[in-house]
Coordinates of N, CA and C in Angstrom, one line a residue:
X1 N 0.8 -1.2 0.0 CA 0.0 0.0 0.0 C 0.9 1.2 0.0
X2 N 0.2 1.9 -1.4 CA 1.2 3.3 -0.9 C 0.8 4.9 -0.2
X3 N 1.3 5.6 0.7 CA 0.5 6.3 1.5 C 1.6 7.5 1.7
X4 N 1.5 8.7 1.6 CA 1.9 9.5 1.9 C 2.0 10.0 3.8
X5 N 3.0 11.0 4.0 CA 2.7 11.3 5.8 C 1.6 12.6 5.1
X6 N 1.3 12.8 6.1 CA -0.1 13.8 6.1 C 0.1 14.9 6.9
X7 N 1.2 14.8 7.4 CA 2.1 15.7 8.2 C 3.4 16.0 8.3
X8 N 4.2 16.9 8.5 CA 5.7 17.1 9.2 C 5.9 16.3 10.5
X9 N 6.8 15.7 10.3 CA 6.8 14.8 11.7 C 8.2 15.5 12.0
X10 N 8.2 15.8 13.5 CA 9.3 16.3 14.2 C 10.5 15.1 14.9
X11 N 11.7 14.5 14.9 CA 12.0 14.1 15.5 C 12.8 14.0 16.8
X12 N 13.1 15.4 16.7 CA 13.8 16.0 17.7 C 13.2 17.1 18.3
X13 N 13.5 16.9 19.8 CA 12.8 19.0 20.5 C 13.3 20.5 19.8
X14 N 14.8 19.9 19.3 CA 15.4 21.3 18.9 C 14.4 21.4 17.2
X15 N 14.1 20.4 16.6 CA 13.5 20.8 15.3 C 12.2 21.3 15.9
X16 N 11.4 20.8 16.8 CA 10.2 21.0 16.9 C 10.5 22.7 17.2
X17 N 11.2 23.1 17.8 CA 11.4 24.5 18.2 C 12.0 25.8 17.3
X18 N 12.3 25.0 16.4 CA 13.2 26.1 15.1 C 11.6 26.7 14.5
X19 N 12.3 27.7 14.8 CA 11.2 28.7 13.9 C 11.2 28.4 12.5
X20 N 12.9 28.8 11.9 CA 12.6 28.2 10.5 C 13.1 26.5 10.3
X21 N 12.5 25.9 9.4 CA 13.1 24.5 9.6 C 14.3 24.1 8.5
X22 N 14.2 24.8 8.3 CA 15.2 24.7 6.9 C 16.0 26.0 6.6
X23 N 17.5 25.7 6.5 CA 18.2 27.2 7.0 C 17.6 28.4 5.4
X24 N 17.5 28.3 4.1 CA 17.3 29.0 3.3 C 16.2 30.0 3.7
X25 N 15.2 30.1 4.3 CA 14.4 31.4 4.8 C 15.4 32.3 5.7
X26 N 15.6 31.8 6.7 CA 16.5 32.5 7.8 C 17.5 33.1 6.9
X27 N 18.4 33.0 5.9 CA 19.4 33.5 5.2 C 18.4 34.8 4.5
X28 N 17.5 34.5 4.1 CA 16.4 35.2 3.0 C 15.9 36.3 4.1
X29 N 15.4 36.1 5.1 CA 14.8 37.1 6.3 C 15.8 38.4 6.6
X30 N 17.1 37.2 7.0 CA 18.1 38.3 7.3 C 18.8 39.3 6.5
X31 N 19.0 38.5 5.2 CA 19.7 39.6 4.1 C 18.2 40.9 3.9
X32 N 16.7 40.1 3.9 CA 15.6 41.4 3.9 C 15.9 42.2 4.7
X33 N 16.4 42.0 6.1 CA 16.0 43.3 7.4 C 17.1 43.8 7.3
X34 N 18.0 43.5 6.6 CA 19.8 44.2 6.5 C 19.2 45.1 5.6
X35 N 18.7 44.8 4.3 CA 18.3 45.9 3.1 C 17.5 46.7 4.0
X36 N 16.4 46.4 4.7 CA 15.3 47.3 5.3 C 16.4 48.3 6.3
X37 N 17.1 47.8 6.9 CA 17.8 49.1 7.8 C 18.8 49.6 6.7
X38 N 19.2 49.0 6.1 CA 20.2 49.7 5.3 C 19.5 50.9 4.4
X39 N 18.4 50.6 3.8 CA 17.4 51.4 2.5 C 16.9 52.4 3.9
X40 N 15.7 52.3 4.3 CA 15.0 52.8 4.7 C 15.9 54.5 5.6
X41 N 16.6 54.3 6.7 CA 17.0 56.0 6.8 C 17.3 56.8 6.2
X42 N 17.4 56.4 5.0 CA 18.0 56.9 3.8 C 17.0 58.0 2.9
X43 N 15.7 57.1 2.9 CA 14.5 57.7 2.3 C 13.5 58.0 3.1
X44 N 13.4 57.4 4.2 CA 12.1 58.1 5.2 C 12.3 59.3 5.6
X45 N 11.2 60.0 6.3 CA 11.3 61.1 6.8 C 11.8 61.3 8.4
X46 N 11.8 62.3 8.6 CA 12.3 62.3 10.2 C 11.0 61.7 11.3
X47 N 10.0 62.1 10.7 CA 8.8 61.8 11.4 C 8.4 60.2 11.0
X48 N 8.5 60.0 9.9 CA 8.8 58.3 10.1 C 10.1 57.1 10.9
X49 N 10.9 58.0 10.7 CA 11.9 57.5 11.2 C 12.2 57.1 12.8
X50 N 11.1 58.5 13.3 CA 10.7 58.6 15.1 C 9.9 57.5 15.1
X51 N 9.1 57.7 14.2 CA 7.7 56.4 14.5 C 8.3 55.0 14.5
X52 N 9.1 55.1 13.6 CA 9.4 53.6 13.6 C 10.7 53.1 14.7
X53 N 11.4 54.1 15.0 CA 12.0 53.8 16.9 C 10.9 53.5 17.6
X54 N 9.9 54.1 17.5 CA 8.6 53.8 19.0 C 8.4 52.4 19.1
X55 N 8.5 51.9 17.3 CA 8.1 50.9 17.1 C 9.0 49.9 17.4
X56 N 10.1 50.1 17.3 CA 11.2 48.8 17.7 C 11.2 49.0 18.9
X57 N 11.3 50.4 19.6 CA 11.3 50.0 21.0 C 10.6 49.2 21.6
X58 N 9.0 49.6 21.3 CA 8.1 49.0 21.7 C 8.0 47.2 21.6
X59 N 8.7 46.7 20.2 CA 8.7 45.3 19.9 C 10.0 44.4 20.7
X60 N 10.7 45.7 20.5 CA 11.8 45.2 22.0 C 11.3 44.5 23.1
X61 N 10.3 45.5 24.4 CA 9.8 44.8 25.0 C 9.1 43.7 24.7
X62 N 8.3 43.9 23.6 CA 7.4 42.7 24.1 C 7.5 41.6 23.2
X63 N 9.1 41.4 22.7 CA 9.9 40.2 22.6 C 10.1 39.9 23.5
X64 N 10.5 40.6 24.6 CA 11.2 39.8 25.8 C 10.1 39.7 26.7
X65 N 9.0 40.2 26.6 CA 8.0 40.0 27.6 C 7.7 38.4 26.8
X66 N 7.6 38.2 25.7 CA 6.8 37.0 25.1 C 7.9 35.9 25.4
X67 N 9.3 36.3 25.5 CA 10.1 35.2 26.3 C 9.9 34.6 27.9
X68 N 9.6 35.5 28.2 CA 9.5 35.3 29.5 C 8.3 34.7 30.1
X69 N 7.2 35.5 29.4 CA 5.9 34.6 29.3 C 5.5 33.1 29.0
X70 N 6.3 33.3 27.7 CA 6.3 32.1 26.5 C 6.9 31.0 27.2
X71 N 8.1 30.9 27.3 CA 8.9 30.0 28.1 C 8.7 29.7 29.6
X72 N 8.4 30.7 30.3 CA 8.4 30.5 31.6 C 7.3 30.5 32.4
X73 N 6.1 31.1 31.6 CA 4.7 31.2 32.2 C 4.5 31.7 33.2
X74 N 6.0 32.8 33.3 CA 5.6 33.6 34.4 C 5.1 35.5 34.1
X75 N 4.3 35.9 34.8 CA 3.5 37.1 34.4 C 4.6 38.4 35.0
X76 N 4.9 39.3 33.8 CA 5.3 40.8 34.4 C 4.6 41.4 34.2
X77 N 4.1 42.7 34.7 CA 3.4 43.6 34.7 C 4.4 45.2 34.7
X78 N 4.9 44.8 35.5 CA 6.8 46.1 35.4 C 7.8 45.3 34.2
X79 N 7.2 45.4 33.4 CA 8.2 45.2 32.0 C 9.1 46.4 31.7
X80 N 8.4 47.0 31.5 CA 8.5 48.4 30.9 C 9.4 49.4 31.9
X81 N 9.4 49.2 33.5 CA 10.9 50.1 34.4 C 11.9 49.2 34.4
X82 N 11.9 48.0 33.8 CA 13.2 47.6 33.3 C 13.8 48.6 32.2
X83 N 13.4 48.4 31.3 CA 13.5 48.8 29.9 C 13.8 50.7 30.4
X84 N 13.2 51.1 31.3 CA 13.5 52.7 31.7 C 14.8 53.1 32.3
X85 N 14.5 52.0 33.2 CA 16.1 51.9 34.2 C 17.1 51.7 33.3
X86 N 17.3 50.9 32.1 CA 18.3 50.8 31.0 C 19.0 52.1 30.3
X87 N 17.3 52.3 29.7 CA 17.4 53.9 29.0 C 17.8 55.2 29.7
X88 N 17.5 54.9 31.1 CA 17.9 56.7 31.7 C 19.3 56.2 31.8
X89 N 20.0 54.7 32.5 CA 21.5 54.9 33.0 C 22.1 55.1 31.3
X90 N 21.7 54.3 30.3 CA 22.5 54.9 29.1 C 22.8 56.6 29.0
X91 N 21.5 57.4 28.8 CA 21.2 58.5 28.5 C 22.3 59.0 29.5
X92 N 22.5 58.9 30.9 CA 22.8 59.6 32.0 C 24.7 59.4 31.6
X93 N 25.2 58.3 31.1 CA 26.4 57.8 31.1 C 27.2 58.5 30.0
X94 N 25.9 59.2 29.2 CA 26.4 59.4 27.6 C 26.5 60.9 27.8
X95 N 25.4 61.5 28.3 CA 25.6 62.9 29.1 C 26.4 63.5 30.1
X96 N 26.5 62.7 31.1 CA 27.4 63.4 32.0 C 28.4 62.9 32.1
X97 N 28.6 61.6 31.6 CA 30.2 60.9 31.5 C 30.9 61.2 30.4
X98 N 30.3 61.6 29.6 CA 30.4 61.8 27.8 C 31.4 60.5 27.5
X99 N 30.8 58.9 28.1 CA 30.9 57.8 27.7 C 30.5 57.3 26.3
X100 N 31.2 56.9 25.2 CA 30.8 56.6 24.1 C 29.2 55.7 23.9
X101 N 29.0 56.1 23.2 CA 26.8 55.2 23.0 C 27.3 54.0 22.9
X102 N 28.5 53.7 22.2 CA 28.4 52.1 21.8 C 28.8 51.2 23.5
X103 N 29.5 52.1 24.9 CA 29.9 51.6 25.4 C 28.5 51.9 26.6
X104 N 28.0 52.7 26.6 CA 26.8 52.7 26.7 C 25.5 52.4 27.0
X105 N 25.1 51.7 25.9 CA 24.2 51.2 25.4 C 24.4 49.6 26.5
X106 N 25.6 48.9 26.5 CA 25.6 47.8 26.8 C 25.6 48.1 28.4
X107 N 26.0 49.3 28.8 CA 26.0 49.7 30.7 C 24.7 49.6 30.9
X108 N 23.6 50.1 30.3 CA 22.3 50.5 30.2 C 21.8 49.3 30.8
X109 N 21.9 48.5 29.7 CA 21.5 47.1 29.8 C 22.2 45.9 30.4
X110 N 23.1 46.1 31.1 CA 24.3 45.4 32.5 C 23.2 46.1 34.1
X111 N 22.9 47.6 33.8 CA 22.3 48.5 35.1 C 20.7 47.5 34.8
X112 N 20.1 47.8 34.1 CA 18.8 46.6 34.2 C 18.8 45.7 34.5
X113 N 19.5 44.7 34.2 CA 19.6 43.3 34.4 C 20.4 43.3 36.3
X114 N 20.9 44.2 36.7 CA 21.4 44.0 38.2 C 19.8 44.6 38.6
X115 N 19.3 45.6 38.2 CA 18.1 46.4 39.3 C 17.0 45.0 38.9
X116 N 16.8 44.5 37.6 CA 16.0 43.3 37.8 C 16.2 42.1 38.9
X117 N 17.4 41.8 38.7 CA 18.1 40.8 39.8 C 17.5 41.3 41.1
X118 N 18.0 42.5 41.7 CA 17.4 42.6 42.7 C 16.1 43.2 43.3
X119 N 15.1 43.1 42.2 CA 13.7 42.9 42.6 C 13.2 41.5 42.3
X120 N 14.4 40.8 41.4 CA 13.7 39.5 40.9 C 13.6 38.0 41.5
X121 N 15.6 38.2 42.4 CA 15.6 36.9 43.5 C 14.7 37.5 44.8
X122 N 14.2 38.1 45.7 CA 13.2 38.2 46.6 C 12.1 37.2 45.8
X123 N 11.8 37.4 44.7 CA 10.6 36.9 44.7 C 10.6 35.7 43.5
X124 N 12.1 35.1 44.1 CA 11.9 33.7 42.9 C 11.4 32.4 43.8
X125 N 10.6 32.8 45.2 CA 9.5 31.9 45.7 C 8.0 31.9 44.9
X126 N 7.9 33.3 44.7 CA 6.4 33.8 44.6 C 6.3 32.8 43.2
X127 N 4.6 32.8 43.0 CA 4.1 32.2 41.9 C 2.8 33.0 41.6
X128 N 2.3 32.9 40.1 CA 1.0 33.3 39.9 C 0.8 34.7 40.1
X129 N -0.2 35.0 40.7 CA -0.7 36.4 40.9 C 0.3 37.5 42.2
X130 N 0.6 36.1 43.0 CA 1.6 37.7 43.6 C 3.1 38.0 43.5
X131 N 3.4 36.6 41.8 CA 4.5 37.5 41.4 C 4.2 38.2 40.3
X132 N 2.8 38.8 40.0 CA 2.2 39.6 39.2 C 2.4 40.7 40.0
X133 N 2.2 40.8 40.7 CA 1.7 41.9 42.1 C 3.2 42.3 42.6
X134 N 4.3 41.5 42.9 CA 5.5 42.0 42.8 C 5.8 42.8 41.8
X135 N 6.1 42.3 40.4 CA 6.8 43.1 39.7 C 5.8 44.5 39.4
X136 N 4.4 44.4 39.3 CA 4.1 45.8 39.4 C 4.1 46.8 40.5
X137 N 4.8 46.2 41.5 CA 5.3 46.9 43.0 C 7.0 47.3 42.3
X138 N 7.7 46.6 41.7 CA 8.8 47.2 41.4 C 8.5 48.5 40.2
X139 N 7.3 48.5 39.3 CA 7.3 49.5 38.4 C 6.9 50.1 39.0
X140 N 6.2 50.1 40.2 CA 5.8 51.4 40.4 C 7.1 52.3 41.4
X141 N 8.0 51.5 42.3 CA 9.0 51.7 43.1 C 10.0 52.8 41.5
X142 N 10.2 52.0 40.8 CA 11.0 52.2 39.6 C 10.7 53.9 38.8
X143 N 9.1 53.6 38.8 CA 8.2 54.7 38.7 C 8.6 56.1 39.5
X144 N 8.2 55.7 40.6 CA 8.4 57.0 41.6 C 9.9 57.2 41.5
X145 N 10.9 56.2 41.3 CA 12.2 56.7 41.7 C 12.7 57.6 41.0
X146 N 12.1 57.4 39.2 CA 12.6 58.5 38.8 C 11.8 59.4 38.0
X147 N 10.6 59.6 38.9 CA 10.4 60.4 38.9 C 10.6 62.0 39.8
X148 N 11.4 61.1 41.4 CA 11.3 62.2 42.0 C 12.6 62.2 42.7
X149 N 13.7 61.1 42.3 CA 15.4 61.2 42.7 C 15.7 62.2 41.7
X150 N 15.9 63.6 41.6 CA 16.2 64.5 40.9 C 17.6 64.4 40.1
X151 N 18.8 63.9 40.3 CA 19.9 63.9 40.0 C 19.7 62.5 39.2
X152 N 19.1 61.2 39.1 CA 18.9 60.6 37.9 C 18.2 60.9 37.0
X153 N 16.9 61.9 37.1 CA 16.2 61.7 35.6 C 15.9 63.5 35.4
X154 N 16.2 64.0 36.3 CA 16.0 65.6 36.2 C 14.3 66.0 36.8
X155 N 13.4 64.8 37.0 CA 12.7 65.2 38.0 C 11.5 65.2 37.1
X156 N 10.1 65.3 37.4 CA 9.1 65.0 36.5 C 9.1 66.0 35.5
X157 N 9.4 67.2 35.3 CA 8.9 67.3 34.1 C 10.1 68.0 33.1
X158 N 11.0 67.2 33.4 CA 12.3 67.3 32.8 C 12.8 66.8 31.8
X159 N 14.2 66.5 30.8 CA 13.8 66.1 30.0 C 15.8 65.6 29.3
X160 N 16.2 64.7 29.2 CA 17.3 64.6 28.8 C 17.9 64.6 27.7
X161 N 18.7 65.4 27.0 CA 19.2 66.2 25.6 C 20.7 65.0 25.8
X162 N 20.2 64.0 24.7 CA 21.7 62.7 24.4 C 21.9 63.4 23.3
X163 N 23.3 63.5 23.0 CA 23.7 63.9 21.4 C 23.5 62.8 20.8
X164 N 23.5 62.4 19.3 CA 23.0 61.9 18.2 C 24.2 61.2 18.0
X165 N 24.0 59.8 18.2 CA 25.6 59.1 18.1 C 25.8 58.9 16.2
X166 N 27.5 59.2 16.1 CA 27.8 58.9 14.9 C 28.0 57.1 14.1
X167 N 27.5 56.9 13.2 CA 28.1 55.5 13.0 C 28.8 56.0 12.0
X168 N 29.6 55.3 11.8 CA 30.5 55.0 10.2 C 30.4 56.9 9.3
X169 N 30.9 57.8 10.0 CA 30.4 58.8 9.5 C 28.9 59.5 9.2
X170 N 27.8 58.7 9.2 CA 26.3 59.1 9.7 C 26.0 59.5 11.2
X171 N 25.3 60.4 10.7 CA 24.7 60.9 12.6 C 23.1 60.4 12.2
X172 N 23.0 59.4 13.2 CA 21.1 59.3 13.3 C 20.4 60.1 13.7
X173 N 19.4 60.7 12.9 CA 18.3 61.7 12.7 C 17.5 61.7 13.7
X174 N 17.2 60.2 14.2 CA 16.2 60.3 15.3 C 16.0 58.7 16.0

């Protein structure tokens, strides 16, 4: 009898988990988003070019919120004063230290990952709803802090001026 499978059968956990299953997309995806950053500052406007930071920022988080969720089934609700706490020590490092953005950028995100740590082990008992309730106790702690520790963020209705880091002879617009 002859019969076809009627499905992809997986044999392995790492195949069942590959996004692409076969390397020729992933090559194809990547050389697209290379042209797309490469094309795109070039011809958009300044006002698309803001919109579309909002937009990666935004997809930033909630890549890593969908990791964290996705894999671990555990709930944040203070996603987002991680992601602040990163941005103001960068901003703050690049302004008053006049530390390079490329060296920067990675402090930002070293100062997150320690202020997560230590809102994160207290509560690597908690489960369910009141480590929901924790971490929106750290955004809001995260919240207040800078909004009213004056010498990190300049105070609520302040406002921090980063110079425009250069790459390769380009200065980014926005």
């Amino acid at each position: 009898m002859i019969h076809r499978e009627a499905a992809t059968f997986k044999r392995t956990y790492s195949e069942d988990l590959a996004l692409y299953p076969y390397p020729l997309p992933k090559y194809t995806m990547m050389a697209v988003v290379g042209i797309v950053f490469a094309v795109i500052p070039m011809v958009a406007s300044d006002y698309l070019l803001s919109l579309l930071n909002l937009i990666g920022i935004a997809s930033l988080g909630a890549i890593g919120l969908n990791i964290l969720v996705g894999y671990t089934g555990q709930i944040s609700i203070g996603h987002a004063a991680f992601m602040s706490v990163g941005a103001y020590t960068a901003a703050n490092l690049v302004t008053r230290l006049d530390l390079p953005w490329y060296l920067a950028m990675p402090a930002g995100g070293a100062m997150a990952a320690l202020v997560g740590a230590f809102f994160g082990i207290p509560s690597l008992r908690i489960k369910g709803l009141y480590l929901a309730i924790s971490t929106l106790a750290a955004q809001l702690i995260i919240e207040w802090t800078l909004n009213h520790v004056t010498w990190i963020s300049g105070g609520v209705g302040a406002s921090i001026y980063v110079p425009r880091p250069v790459i390769f002879g380009f200065t980014m617009k926005s």
